[in-house]
CSV table of C-alpha atoms and ligand atoms in Angstrom, one decimal:
chain,number,residue,atom,x,y,z
A,1,MET,CA,-33.7,41.5,210.5
A,2,ARG,CA,-30.6,39.9,208.9
A,3,GLY,CA,-29.5,37.1,211.3
A,4,ARG,CA,-25.9,35.9,211.5
A,5,LEU,CA,-25.1,33.0,209.2
A,6,VAL,CA,-21.8,31.0,209.4
A,7,VAL,CA,-21.3,28.4,206.6
A,8,GLY,CA,-18.5,25.8,206.5
A,9,ASN,CA,-17.0,24.9,203.1
A,10,TRP,CA,-15.2,21.7,203.6
A,11,LYS,CA,-13.8,21.8,200.0
A,12,MET,CA,-12.4,18.4,198.9
A,13,ASN,CA,-11.7,17.2,202.4
A,14,GLY,CA,-13.1,14.6,204.7
A,15,GLY,CA,-13.7,10.9,205.0
A,16,LEU,CA,-16.5,8.9,206.7
A,17,ALA,CA,-14.8,8.5,210.1
A,18,GLN,CA,-13.5,12.1,210.2
A,19,ASN,CA,-16.8,13.6,209.1
A,20,ALA,CA,-18.7,11.6,211.7
A,21,ALA,CA,-16.5,13.0,214.4
A,22,LEU,CA,-16.8,16.5,213.1
A,23,LEU,CA,-20.6,16.5,212.4
A,24,SER,CA,-21.4,14.9,215.8
A,25,ALA,CA,-19.2,17.5,217.6
A,26,LEU,CA,-20.9,20.3,215.8
A,27,ALA,CA,-24.4,18.9,216.4
A,28,ALA,CA,-23.6,18.5,220.1
A,29,GLY,CA,-21.9,21.8,220.5
A,30,TRP,CA,-24.1,24.2,218.5
A,31,ARG,CA,-26.5,26.5,220.3
A,32,ALA,CA,-28.7,28.0,217.8
A,33,GLY,CA,-30.5,31.3,218.4
A,34,ALA,CA,-33.2,33.1,216.5
A,35,ASP,CA,-30.5,35.4,215.3
A,36,ARG,CA,-27.8,33.0,214.3
A,37,GLU,CA,-27.6,30.0,212.0
A,38,MET,CA,-24.9,27.5,211.0
A,39,ALA,CA,-24.5,25.3,207.9
A,40,VAL,CA,-21.9,23.0,206.4
A,41,CYS,CA,-21.3,22.6,202.6
A,42,VAL,CA,-19.9,19.1,202.1
A,43,PRO,CA,-18.6,17.1,199.1
A,44,PHE,CA,-21.5,15.4,197.2
A,45,PRO,CA,-20.8,11.9,198.5
A,46,TYR,CA,-21.2,13.0,202.1
A,47,LEU,CA,-24.7,14.6,201.7
A,48,THR,CA,-26.3,11.4,203.1
A,49,GLN,CA,-24.0,11.4,206.0
A,50,ALA,CA,-24.6,15.1,206.8
A,51,LYS,CA,-28.4,14.5,206.5
A,52,GLY,CA,-28.1,11.5,208.9
A,53,LEU,CA,-26.0,13.1,211.5
A,54,LEU,CA,-27.4,16.7,211.4
A,55,ALA,CA,-31.1,15.8,211.1
A,56,GLY,CA,-32.8,17.0,214.3
A,57,SER,CA,-30.0,19.5,215.0
A,58,ALA,CA,-30.2,23.2,214.2
A,59,ILE,CA,-27.4,22.9,211.6
A,60,ALA,CA,-28.2,23.0,207.9
A,61,TRP,CA,-26.2,21.4,205.2
A,62,GLY,CA,-25.6,22.0,201.5
A,63,ALA,CA,-23.4,21.3,198.5
A,64,GLN,CA,-20.3,23.1,197.2
A,65,ASP,CA,-21.5,23.4,193.6
A,66,VAL,CA,-24.6,22.8,191.5
A,67,SER,CA,-25.2,22.2,187.8
A,68,GLU,CA,-27.0,24.9,185.9
A,69,HIS,CA,-28.9,22.0,184.1
A,70,ALA,CA,-31.9,20.2,185.5
A,71,SER,CA,-31.1,16.8,184.0
A,72,GLY,CA,-29.6,15.2,180.9
A,73,ALA,CA,-26.3,14.3,179.2
A,74,PHE,CA,-24.0,16.2,181.5
A,75,THR,CA,-21.6,13.5,182.8
A,76,GLY,CA,-20.2,14.2,186.3
A,77,GLU,CA,-22.7,17.0,187.0
A,78,VAL,CA,-25.1,17.0,190.0
A,79,SER,CA,-28.4,18.8,189.6
A,80,ALA,CA,-30.1,21.0,192.2
A,81,GLY,CA,-33.0,18.6,192.4
A,82,MET,CA,-30.7,15.8,193.4
A,83,ILE,CA,-29.1,17.9,196.1
A,84,ALA,CA,-32.5,19.0,197.4
A,85,GLU,CA,-33.5,15.3,197.8
A,86,PHE,CA,-30.9,15.0,200.5
A,87,GLY,CA,-32.6,17.6,202.6
A,88,ALA,CA,-29.9,20.2,201.7
A,89,ARG,CA,-30.8,23.9,202.2
A,90,TYR,CA,-27.8,25.5,200.5
A,91,ALA,CA,-25.6,25.2,197.4
A,92,LEU,CA,-22.5,27.4,196.7
A,93,ALA,CA,-22.5,28.9,193.3
A,94,GLY,CA,-19.3,30.5,191.7
A,95,HIS,CA,-16.8,29.7,194.5
A,96,SER,CA,-13.5,31.2,193.3
A,97,GLU,CA,-11.9,27.8,193.0
A,98,ARG,CA,-14.7,26.8,190.5
A,99,ARG,CA,-14.1,30.1,188.6
A,100,GLN,CA,-10.3,29.6,188.7
A,101,PHE,CA,-9.9,25.8,188.0
A,102,HIS,CA,-13.1,25.1,186.1
A,103,GLY,CA,-13.5,28.3,184.1
A,104,GLU,CA,-16.9,29.2,185.4
A,105,ARG,CA,-18.1,32.5,184.0
A,106,ASP,CA,-20.4,35.0,185.5
A,107,GLU,CA,-23.4,34.0,183.4
A,108,GLN,CA,-22.9,30.3,184.3
A,109,VAL,CA,-22.7,31.2,188.0
A,110,ALA,CA,-26.0,33.1,187.6
A,111,ALA,CA,-27.6,30.1,185.9
A,112,LYS,CA,-26.4,27.8,188.7
A,113,ALA,CA,-28.0,30.2,191.3
A,114,LYS,CA,-31.2,30.1,189.2
A,115,ALA,CA,-31.2,26.3,189.1
A,116,ALA,CA,-30.7,26.1,192.8
A,117,LEU,CA,-33.6,28.4,193.6
A,118,ALA,CA,-35.8,26.5,191.2
A,119,ALA,CA,-35.2,23.3,193.2
A,120,GLY,CA,-35.9,25.0,196.5
A,121,LEU,CA,-32.3,25.5,197.6
A,122,THR,CA,-30.8,28.8,198.7
A,123,PRO,CA,-27.8,29.6,196.5
A,124,ILE,CA,-24.7,31.2,198.2
A,125,VAL,CA,-23.4,33.2,195.4
A,126,CYS,CA,-19.6,33.9,195.7
A,127,VAL,CA,-17.9,36.9,194.3
A,128,GLY,CA,-14.4,38.4,194.8
A,129,GLU,CA,-11.4,39.9,193.2
A,130,THR,CA,-7.9,38.4,192.7
A,131,LEU,CA,-4.8,40.1,194.1
A,132,ALA,CA,-3.9,41.4,190.7
A,133,GLU,CA,-7.3,43.0,190.3
A,134,ARG,CA,-7.1,44.6,193.8
A,135,GLU,CA,-3.7,46.0,193.0
A,136,ALA,CA,-5.0,47.4,189.8
A,137,GLU,CA,-7.8,49.0,191.8
A,138,GLN,CA,-10.4,47.0,189.9
A,139,THR,CA,-12.1,45.5,193.0
A,140,SER,CA,-15.3,47.5,192.7
A,141,ALA,CA,-15.6,46.9,189.0
A,142,VAL,CA,-15.0,43.1,189.3
A,143,VAL,CA,-17.5,42.5,192.1
A,144,THR,CA,-20.1,44.8,190.5
A,145,ARG,CA,-19.8,42.8,187.3
A,146,GLN,CA,-20.1,39.5,189.1
A,147,ILE,CA,-23.1,40.4,191.2
A,148,ASP,CA,-24.9,42.3,188.4
A,149,ALA,CA,-24.8,39.2,186.2
A,150,VAL,CA,-26.7,37.3,188.9
A,151,ILE,CA,-29.1,40.1,189.6
A,152,ARG,CA,-29.9,40.3,185.9
A,153,ALA,CA,-30.6,36.6,185.7
A,154,LEU,CA,-32.7,36.3,189.0
A,155,GLY,CA,-34.5,39.6,189.1
A,156,THR,CA,-36.6,39.8,192.3
A,157,ALA,CA,-35.6,36.3,193.2
A,158,MET,CA,-32.2,37.7,194.2
A,159,ALA,CA,-33.8,38.4,197.5
A,160,ARG,CA,-33.9,34.7,198.2
A,161,THR,CA,-30.1,34.2,197.9
A,162,VAL,CA,-27.1,34.6,200.2
A,163,VAL,CA,-24.0,36.4,198.8
A,164,ALA,CA,-20.5,35.7,199.9
A,165,TYR,CA,-17.7,38.2,199.3
A,166,GLU,CA,-14.5,36.2,199.2
A,167,PRO,CA,-11.4,38.1,198.1
A,168,VAL,CA,-9.4,35.4,196.2
A,169,TRP,CA,-6.1,36.6,197.8
A,170,ALA,CA,-7.5,35.9,201.3
A,171,ILE,CA,-8.8,32.3,200.6
A,172,GLY,CA,-6.7,29.7,202.2
A,173,THR,CA,-3.7,32.1,202.5
A,174,GLY,CA,-4.0,33.1,206.1
A,175,ARG,CA,-4.2,36.7,204.8
A,176,THR,CA,-7.6,38.1,205.9
A,177,ALA,CA,-9.1,41.2,204.6
A,178,SER,CA,-9.3,43.8,207.4
A,179,PRO,CA,-12.8,44.5,208.7
A,180,GLU,CA,-12.7,47.9,207.0
A,181,GLN,CA,-11.7,46.3,203.6
A,182,ALA,CA,-14.5,43.8,203.9
A,183,GLN,CA,-17.0,46.5,204.9
A,184,GLU,CA,-16.1,48.7,202.0
A,185,VAL,CA,-16.9,45.9,199.5
A,186,HIS,CA,-20.0,44.7,201.4
A,187,ALA,CA,-21.4,48.2,201.4
A,188,LEU,CA,-20.9,48.3,197.6
A,189,LEU,CA,-22.6,44.9,197.3
A,190,ARG,CA,-25.4,46.0,199.6
A,191,GLY,CA,-26.0,49.0,197.3
A,192,ARG,CA,-26.3,46.8,194.2
A,193,LEU,CA,-28.6,44.4,196.1
A,194,ALA,CA,-30.8,47.3,197.3
A,195,SER,CA,-31.2,48.6,193.8
A,196,ALA,CA,-32.6,45.1,192.9
A,197,GLY,CA,-35.0,45.1,195.8
A,198,ALA,CA,-32.8,42.7,197.7
A,199,ALA,CA,-31.3,44.9,200.5
A,200,ASP,CA,-31.9,42.3,203.2
A,201,VAL,CA,-29.8,39.5,201.5
A,202,ARG,CA,-27.3,38.1,204.0
A,203,LEU,CA,-23.8,39.1,203.0
A,204,LEU,CA,-21.0,36.7,204.2
A,205,TYR,CA,-17.3,37.4,204.3
A,206,GLY,CA,-14.9,34.6,203.4
A,207,GLY,CA,-11.2,34.4,203.4
A,208,SER,CA,-9.1,33.0,206.3
A,209,VAL,CA,-11.8,33.6,208.9
A,210,LYS,CA,-10.8,32.2,212.3
A,211,ALA,CA,-12.1,32.4,215.8
A,212,ALA,CA,-9.5,35.1,216.5
A,213,ASN,CA,-10.7,37.4,213.7
A,214,ALA,CA,-14.4,36.5,213.4
A,215,ALA,CA,-15.9,39.0,215.9
A,216,SER,CA,-14.2,42.0,214.4
A,217,LEU,CA,-15.2,41.0,210.9
A,218,PHE,CA,-18.8,40.2,211.9
A,219,GLY,CA,-19.0,43.4,213.9
A,220,MET,CA,-19.1,45.5,210.6
A,221,PRO,CA,-22.5,46.8,209.7
A,222,ASP,CA,-22.8,45.0,206.4
A,223,VAL,CA,-21.1,41.7,207.3
A,224,ASP,CA,-23.8,39.2,208.3
A,225,GLY,CA,-21.5,36.2,208.9
A,226,GLY,CA,-18.9,34.1,207.2
A,227,LEU,CA,-18.1,31.5,204.6
A,228,VAL,CA,-15.3,29.5,206.3
A,229,GLY,CA,-13.0,27.0,204.6
A,230,GLY,CA,-10.0,25.6,206.6
A,231,ALA,CA,-11.3,26.6,210.0
A,232,SER,CA,-14.6,24.8,209.5
A,233,LEU,CA,-12.8,21.4,209.6
A,234,ASP,CA,-12.1,21.9,213.3
A,235,ALA,CA,-15.3,21.6,215.4
A,236,ARG,CA,-14.1,23.7,218.3
A,237,GLU,CA,-12.8,26.5,216.0
A,238,PHE,CA,-15.9,26.5,213.8
A,239,LEU,CA,-18.3,26.6,216.8
A,240,ALA,CA,-16.3,29.5,218.2
A,241,ILE,CA,-16.7,31.3,214.9
A,242,GLY,CA,-20.4,30.6,214.9
A,243,LEU,CA,-20.7,32.1,218.4
A,244,ALA,CA,-18.3,35.1,217.8
B,1,LIG,C1,-13.5,29.2,201.3
B,1,LIG,O1,-13.2,28.0,201.0
B,1,LIG,O2,-14.5,29.7,200.9
B,1,LIG,C2,-12.6,29.9,202.2
B,1,LIG,C3,-12.9,31.1,202.6
B,1,LIG,O3,-11.5,29.2,202.7
B,1,LIG,P1,-10.5,29.7,203.9
B,1,LIG,O4,-11.5,30.0,205.1
B,1,LIG,O5,-9.7,28.5,204.2
B,1,LIG,O6,-9.8,30.9,203.5
């Protein structure tokens, strides 16, 4: 069975005092169940703090990016092995802000997912189309290209990933995909994953998820949870999304 997974992406937000309040409130308020899981992906400097404040809770933590390299002369990069040492379970790979502002290509995203798996992390592979691509009716072609690059690189290990569909036009804009729009793309992705023997991969929707719209999105047959940016910075809101 594919359980519900809700992951917070803090992006480049936070500070020691603010994080302590947020993480403590989440740890105190989260009621895990066999069928639901929560995680937060924090900026690298806060992995120790997440480990300290979430250890013993049912909330997992992770990073927002990972290098495709294991070690070496890659100034500023952080390897999957380093992230794993902090007890992290997850690493995002190919978030649209990485693709947009750092020029990450499909093959590089696939290599990052592979590096994460090799270090024992679960990569959360992000895919999604821009507004221009949606308006040009290229959504299917774009997400198929993005997911197929990762499937080609990982083979059967694809089954050990999580995939997030995040339409770029819905991220941080307050403009959410309708449940039907999300389901249409999730069904397509499910088909690609099934053909790679990875039908049970959890498929998250991301893009302006809030407590008010989470239940209708998560109620769709191929939506297994959410990747949540802005709303994950508010403990009460994020807990409500997790329990939606
Ligand atoms: C994200 O950062 O992945 C995201 C979906 O952001 P938001 O929820 O703020 O749209």
